[in-house]
PDB file of C-alpha atoms in Angstrom:
ATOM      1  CA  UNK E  22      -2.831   6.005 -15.914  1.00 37.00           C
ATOM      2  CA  UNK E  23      -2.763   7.441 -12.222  1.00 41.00           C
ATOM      3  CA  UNK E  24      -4.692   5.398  -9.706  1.00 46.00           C
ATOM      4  CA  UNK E  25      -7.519   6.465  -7.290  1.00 67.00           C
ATOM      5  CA  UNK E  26      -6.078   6.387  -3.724  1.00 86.00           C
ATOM      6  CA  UNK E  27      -6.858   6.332  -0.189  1.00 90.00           C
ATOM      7  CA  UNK E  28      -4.369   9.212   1.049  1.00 92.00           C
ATOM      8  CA  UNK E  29      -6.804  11.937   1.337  1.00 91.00           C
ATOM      9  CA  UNK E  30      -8.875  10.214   3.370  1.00 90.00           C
ATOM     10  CA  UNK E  31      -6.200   8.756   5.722  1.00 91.00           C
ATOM     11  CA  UNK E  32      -4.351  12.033   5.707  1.00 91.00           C
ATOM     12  CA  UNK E  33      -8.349  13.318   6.746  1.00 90.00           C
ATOM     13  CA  UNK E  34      -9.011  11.064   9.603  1.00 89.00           C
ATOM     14  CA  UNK E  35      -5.843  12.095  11.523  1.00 88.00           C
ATOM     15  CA  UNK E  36      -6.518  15.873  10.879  1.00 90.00           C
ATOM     16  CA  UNK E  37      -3.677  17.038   8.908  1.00 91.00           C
ATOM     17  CA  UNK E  38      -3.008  19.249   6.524  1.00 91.00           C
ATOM     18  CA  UNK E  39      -1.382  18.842   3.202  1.00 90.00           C
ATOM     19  CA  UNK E  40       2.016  19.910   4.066  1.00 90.00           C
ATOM     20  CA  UNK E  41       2.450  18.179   7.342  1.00 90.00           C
ATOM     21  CA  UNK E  42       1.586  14.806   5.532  1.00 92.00           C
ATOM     22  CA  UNK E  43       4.125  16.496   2.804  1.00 87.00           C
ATOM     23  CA  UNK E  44       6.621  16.914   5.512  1.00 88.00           C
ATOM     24  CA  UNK E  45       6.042  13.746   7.068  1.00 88.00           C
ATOM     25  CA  UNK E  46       6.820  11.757   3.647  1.00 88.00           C
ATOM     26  CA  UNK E  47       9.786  13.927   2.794  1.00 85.00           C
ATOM     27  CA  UNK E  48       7.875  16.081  -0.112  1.00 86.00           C
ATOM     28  CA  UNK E  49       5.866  19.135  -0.268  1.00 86.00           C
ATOM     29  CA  UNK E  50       2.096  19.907  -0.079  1.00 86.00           C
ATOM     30  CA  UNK E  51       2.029  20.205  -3.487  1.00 86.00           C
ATOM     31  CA  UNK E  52       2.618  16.451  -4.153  1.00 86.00           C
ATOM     32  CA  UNK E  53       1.053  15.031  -1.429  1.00 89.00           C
ATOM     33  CA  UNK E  54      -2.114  17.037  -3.491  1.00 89.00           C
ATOM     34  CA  UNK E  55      -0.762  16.011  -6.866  1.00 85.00           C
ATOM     35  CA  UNK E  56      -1.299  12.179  -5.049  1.00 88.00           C
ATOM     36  CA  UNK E  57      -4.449  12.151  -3.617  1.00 88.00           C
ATOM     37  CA  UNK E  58      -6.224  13.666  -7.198  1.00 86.00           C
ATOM     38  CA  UNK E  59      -4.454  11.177  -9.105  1.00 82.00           C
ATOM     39  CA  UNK E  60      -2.188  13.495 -11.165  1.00 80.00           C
ATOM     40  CA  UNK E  61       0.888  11.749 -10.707  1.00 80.00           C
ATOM     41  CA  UNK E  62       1.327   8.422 -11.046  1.00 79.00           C
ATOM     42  CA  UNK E  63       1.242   6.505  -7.263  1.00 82.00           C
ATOM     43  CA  UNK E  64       4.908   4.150  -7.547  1.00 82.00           C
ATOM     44  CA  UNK E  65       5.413   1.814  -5.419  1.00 82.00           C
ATOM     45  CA  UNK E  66       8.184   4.464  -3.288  1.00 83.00           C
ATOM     46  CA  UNK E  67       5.340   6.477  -2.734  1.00 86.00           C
ATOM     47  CA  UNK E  68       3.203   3.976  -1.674  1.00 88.00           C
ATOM     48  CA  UNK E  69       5.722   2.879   0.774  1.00 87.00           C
ATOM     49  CA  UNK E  70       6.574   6.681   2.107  1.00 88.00           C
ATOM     50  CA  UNK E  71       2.970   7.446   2.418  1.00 90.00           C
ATOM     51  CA  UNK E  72       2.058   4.311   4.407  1.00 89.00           C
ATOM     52  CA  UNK E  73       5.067   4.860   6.413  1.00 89.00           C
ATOM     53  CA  UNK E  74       4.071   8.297   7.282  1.00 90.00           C
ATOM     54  CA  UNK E  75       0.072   7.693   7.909  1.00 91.00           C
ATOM     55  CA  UNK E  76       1.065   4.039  10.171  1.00 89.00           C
ATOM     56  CA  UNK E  77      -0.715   2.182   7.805  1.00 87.00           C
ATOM     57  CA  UNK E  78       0.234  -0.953   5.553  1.00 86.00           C
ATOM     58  CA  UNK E  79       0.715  -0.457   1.501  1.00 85.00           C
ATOM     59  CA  UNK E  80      -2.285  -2.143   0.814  1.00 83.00           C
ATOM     60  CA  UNK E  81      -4.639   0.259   2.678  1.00 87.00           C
ATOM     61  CA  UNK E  82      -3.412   3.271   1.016  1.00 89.00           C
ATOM     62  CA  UNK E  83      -4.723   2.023  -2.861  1.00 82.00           C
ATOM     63  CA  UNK E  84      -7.302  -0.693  -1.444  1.00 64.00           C
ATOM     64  CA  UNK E  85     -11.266   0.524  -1.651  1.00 57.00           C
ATOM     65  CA  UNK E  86     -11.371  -0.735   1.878  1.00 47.00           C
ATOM     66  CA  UNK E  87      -8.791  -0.644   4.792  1.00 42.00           C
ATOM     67  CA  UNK E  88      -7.196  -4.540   4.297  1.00 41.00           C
ATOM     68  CA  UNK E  89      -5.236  -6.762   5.889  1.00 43.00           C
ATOM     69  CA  UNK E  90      -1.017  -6.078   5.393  1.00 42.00           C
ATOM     70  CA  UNK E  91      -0.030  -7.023   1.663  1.00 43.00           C
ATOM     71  CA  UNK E  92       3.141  -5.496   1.541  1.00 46.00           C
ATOM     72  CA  UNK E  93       4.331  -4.444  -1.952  1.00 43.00           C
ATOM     73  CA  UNK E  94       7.203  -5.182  -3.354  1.00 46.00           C
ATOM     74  CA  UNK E  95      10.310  -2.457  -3.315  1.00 49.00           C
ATOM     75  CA  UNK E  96      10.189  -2.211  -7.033  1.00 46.00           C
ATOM     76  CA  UNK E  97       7.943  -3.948  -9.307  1.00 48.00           C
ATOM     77  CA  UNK E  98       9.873  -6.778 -11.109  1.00 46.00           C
ATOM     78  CA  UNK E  99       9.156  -8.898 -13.955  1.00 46.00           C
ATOM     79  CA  UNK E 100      10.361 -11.924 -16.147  1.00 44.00           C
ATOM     80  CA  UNK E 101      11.854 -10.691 -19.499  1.00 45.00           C
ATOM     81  CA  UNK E 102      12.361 -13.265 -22.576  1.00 41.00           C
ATOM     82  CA  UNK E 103      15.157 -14.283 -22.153  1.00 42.00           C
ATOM     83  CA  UNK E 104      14.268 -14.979 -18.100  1.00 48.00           C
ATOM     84  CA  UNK E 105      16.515 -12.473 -17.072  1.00 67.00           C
ATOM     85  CA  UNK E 106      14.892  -9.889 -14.263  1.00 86.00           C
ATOM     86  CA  UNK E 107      13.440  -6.235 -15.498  1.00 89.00           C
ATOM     87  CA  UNK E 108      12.685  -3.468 -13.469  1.00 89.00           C
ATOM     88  CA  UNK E 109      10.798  -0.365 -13.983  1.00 87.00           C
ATOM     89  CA  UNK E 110      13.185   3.116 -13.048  1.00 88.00           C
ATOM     90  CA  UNK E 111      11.255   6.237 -12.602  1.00 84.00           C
ATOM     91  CA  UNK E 112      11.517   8.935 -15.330  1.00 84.00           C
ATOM     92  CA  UNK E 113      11.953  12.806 -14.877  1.00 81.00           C
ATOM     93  CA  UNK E 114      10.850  15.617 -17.005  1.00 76.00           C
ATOM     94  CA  UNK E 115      12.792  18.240 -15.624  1.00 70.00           C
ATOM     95  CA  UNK E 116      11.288  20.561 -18.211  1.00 64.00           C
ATOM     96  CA  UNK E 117       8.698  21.019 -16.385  1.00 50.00           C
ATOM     97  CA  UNK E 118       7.589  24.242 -14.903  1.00 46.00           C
ATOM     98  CA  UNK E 119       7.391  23.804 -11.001  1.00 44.00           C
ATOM     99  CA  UNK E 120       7.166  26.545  -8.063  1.00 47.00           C
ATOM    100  CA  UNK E 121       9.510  27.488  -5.272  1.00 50.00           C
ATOM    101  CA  UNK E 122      10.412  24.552  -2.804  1.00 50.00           C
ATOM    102  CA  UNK E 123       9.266  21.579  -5.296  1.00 52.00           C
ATOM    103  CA  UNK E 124      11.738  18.814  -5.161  1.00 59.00           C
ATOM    104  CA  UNK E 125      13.304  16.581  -7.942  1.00 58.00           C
ATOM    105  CA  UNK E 126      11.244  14.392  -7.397  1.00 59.00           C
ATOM    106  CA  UNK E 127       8.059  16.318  -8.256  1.00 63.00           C
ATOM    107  CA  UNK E 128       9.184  15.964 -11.864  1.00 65.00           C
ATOM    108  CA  UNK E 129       8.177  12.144 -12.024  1.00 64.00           C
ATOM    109  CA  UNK E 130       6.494  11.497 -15.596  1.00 64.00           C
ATOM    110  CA  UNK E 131       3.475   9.604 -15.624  1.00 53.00           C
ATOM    111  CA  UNK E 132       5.647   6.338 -17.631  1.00 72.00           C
ATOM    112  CA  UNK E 133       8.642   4.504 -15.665  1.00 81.00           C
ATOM    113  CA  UNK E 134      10.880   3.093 -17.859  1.00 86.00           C
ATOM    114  CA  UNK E 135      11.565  -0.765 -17.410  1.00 87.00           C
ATOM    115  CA  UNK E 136      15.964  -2.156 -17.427  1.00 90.00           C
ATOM    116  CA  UNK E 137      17.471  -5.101 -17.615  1.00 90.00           C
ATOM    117  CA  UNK E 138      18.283  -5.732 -13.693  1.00 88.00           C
ATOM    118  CA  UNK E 139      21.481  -7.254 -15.056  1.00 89.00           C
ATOM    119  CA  UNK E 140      22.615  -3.675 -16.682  1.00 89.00           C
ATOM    120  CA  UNK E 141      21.359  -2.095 -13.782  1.00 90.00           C
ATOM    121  CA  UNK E 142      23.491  -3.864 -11.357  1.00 90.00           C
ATOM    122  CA  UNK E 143      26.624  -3.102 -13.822  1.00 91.00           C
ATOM    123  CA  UNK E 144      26.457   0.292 -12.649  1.00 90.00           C
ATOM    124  CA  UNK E 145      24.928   0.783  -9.356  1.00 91.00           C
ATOM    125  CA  UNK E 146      24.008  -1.230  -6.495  1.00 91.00           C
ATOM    126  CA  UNK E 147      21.173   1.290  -5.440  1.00 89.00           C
ATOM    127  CA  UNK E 148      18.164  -0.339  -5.188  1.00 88.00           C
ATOM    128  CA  UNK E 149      16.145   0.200  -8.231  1.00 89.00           C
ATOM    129  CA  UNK E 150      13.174   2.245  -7.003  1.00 86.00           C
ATOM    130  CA  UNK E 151      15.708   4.465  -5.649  1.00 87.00           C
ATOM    131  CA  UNK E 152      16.673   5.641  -9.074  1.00 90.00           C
ATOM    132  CA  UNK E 153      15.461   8.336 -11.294  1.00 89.00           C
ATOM    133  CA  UNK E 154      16.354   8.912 -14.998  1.00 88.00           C
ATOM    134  CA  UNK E 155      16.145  12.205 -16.986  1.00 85.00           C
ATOM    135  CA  UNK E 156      17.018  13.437 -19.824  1.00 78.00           C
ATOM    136  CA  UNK E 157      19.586  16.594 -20.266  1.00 69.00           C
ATOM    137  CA  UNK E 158      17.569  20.098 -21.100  1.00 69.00           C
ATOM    138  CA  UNK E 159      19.273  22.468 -22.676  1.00 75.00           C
ATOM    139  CA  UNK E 160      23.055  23.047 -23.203  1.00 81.00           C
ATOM    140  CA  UNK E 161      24.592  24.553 -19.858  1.00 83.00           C
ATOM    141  CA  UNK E 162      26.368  21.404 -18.979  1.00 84.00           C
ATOM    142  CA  UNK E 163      28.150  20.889 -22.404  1.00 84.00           C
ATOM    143  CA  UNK E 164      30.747  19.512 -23.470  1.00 85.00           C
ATOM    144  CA  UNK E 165      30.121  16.776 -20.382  1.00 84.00           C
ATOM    145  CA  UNK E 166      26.242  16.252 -21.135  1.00 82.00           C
ATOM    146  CA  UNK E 167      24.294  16.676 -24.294  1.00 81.00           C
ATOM    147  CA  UNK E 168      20.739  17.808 -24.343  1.00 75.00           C
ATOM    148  CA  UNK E 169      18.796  14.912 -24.396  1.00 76.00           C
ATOM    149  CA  UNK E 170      21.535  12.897 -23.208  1.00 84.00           C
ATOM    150  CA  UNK E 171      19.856   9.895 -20.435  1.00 85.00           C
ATOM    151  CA  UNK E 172      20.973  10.636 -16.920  1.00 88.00           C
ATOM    152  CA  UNK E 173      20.588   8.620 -13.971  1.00 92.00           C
ATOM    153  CA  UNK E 174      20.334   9.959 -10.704  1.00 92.00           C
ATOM    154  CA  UNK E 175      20.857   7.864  -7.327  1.00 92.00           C
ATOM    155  CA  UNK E 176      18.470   9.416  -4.832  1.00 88.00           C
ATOM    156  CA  UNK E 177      19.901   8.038  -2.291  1.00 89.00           C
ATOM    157  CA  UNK E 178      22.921  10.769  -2.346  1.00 90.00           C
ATOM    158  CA  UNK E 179      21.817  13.807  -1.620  1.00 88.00           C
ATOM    159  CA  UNK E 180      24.289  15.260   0.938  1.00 89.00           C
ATOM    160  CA  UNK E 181      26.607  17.848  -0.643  1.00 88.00           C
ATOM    161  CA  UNK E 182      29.751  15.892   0.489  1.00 85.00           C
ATOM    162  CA  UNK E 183      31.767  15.536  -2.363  1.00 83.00           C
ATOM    163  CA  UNK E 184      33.136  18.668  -4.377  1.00 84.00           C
ATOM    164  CA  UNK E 185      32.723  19.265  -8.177  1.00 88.00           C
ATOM    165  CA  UNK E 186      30.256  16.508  -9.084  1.00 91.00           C
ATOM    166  CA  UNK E 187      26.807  16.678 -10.962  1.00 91.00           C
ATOM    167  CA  UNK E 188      24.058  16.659  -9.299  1.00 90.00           C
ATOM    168  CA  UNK E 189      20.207  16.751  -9.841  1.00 87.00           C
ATOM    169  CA  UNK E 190      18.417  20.127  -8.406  1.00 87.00           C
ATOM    170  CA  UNK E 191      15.861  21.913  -7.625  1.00 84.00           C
ATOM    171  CA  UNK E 192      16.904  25.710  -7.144  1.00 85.00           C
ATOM    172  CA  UNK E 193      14.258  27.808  -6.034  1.00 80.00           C
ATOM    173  CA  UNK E 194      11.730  26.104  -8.011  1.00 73.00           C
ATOM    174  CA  UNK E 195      13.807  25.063 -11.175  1.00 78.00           C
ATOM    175  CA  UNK E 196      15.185  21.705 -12.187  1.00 80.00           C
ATOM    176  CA  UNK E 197      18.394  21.263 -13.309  1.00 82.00           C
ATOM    177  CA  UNK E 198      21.634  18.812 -13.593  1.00 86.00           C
ATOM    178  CA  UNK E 199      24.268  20.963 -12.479  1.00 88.00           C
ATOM    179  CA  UNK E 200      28.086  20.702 -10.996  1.00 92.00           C
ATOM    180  CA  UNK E 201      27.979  21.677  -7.191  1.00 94.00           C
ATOM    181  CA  UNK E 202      31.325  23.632  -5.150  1.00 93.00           C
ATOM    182  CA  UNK E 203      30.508  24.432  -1.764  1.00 92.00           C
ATOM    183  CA  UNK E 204      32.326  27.764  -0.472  1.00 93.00           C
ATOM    184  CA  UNK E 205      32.693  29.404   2.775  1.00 89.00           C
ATOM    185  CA  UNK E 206      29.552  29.584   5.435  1.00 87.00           C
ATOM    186  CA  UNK E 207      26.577  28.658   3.559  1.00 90.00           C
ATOM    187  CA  UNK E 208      27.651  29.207  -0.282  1.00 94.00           C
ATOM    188  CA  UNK E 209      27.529  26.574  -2.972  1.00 95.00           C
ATOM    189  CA  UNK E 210      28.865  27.733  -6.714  1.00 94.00           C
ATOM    190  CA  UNK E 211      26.429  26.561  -9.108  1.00 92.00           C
ATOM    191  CA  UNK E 212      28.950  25.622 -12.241  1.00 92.00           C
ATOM    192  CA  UNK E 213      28.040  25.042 -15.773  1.00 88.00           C
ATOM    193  CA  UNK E 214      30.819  22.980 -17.528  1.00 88.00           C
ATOM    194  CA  UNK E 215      29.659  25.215 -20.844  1.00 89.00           C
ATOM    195  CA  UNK E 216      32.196  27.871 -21.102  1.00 90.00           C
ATOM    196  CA  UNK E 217      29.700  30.432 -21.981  1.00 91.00           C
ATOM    197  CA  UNK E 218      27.208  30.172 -19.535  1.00 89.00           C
ATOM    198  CA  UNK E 219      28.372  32.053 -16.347  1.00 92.00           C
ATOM    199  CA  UNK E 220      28.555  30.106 -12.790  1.00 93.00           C
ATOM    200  CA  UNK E 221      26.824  31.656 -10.425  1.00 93.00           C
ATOM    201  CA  UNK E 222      26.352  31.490  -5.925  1.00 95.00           C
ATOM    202  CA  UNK E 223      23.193  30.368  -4.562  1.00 93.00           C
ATOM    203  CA  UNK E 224      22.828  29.616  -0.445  1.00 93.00           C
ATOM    204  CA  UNK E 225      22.501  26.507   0.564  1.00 90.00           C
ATOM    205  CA  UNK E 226      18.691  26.900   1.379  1.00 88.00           C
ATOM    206  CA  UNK E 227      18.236  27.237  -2.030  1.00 88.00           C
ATOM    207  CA  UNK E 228      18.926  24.126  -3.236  1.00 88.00           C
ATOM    208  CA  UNK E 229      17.064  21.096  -2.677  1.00 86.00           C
ATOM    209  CA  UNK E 230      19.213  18.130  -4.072  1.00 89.00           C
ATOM    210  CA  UNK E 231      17.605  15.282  -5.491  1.00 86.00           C
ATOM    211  CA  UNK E 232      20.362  12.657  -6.091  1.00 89.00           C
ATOM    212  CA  UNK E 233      23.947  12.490  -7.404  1.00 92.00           C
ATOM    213  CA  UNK E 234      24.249  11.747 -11.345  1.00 91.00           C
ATOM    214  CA  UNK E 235      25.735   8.590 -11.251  1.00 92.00           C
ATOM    215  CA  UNK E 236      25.905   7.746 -15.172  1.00 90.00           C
ATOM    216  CA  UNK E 237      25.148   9.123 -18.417  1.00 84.00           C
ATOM    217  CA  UNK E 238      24.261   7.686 -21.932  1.00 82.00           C
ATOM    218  CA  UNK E 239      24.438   9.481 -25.408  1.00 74.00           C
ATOM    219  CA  UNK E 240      22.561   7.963 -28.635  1.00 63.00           C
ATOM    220  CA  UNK E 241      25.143   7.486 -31.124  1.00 56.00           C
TER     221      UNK E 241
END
C-alpha cells in the first residue's frame, strides 16, 4: 500500500504549483498529485527525483518530521535463499486509461516485481530501479510480441537515436510498445510489425518515450 508523504507540504513551503514541481522531477502535475495523495506507490526513484528537485534529503520527503540525511538505497535489495541478491523492478499497466502529456511512467502499478540480480545482470547493466516491466496489450506488434508477453523497458534510453527499434510510448495520452522510424523534419512513423494494422505519422511532440524495449519473455 501507498505511503503518506511529505511532498505536498515541501512542494507548499516553496510556493509551487503542481506542475512546476512536475517539471522539476521530470513528470507531469498529474503525478506529482497522484504522489502527494498516496495513489501511487512512492519507489525509491521517486523518492530520489523528488528530493532532488525540492533540495531536500530522501528521508525528509516520507519522515513525519524533517530528519537528519538517511539516504536510501538506489533500489531496494534483499537476500534470497539461496544468498544470491533480489531486486524489486517496477511494473507497468499500460492498459490504463491516462490523459494527454502523461508519461510511461505514470503507468507504474501499485506491486514491483522482485529478480534475481544475477538474471538481471545477464541482460542489462542498467541499474535496476531504472527498469520498468510491462506486459504486451493487444496484438499490433505481432508476430514479434504476444499480448501478454513480459517486456522490459530501460528508461534510461529515451532518445530516438536508433531506427526501427521498439520502444515504450506515450502518444498523446496512450501507452503503447511500438517500432519507431524517424522521417524528414519532425516526423516519426509509428509501425506495427502486425501486417494488418496500418502504420501511421505522428510529430515528434507527440510522443513522449519512456525507454527502449530491451528484452522480451513469452510463457511457454
Amino acid at each position: 500500500m501507498a505511503s503518506a508523504n511529505n511532498i505536498e507540504r515541501l512542494r507548499g513551503e516553496r510556493g509551487w504549483s503542481r506542475p512546476e514541481l512536475g517539471r522539476r522531477m521530470g513528470t507531469s502535475g498529474q503525478q506529482v498529485e497522484r504522489l502527494e495523495k498516496a495513489q501511487r506507490r512512492l519507489t525509491t526513484d521517486w523518492i530520489d527525483r523528488a528530493a532532488a528537485a525540492l533540495g531536500v534529503s530522501p528521508s525528509d520527503i516520507i519522515a513525519a518530521e524533517p530528519a537528519p540525511m538517511q539516504p536510501l538505497p538506489d533500489q531496494p535489495v534483499a537476500r534470497s535463499a539461496d544468498a544470491g541478491e533480489t531486486v524489486e523492478i517496477v511494473q507497468l499497466d499500460l492498459s490504463l486509461p491516462m490523459g494527454p502529456g502523461a508519461t510511461v511512467d505514470e503507468y507504474i502499478e501499485e506491486e514491483p516485481i522482485r529478480f534475481d540480480l544475477g538474471y538481471v545482470r545477464s541482460f542489462t547493466r542498467t541499474p535496476p530501479h531504472r527498469l520498468r516491466i510491462a506486459r504486451g496489450v493487444g496484438d499490433s506488434m505481432y508476430p514479434t510480441l504476444n499480448s501478454n508477453d513480459l517486456v522490459w523497458i530501460d528508461s534510461t534510453q529515451t532518445d530516438l537515436n536508433q531506427q526501427d527499434r521498439v520502444w515504450a510510448v506515450s502518444i498523446n495520452g496512450a501507452a503503447a510498445i511500438k517500432r519507431l522510424r524517424r522521417l524528414s523534419g519532425d516526423r516519426v512513423m509509428v509501425v506495427s510489425d502486425n501486417p494488418a494494422i496500418e502504420n501511421y505519422e505522428v510529430e515528434r511532440a507527440e510522443l513522449l518515450i519512456g525507454g527502449r524495449v530491451i528484452r522480451f519473455a513469452r510463457d511457454l
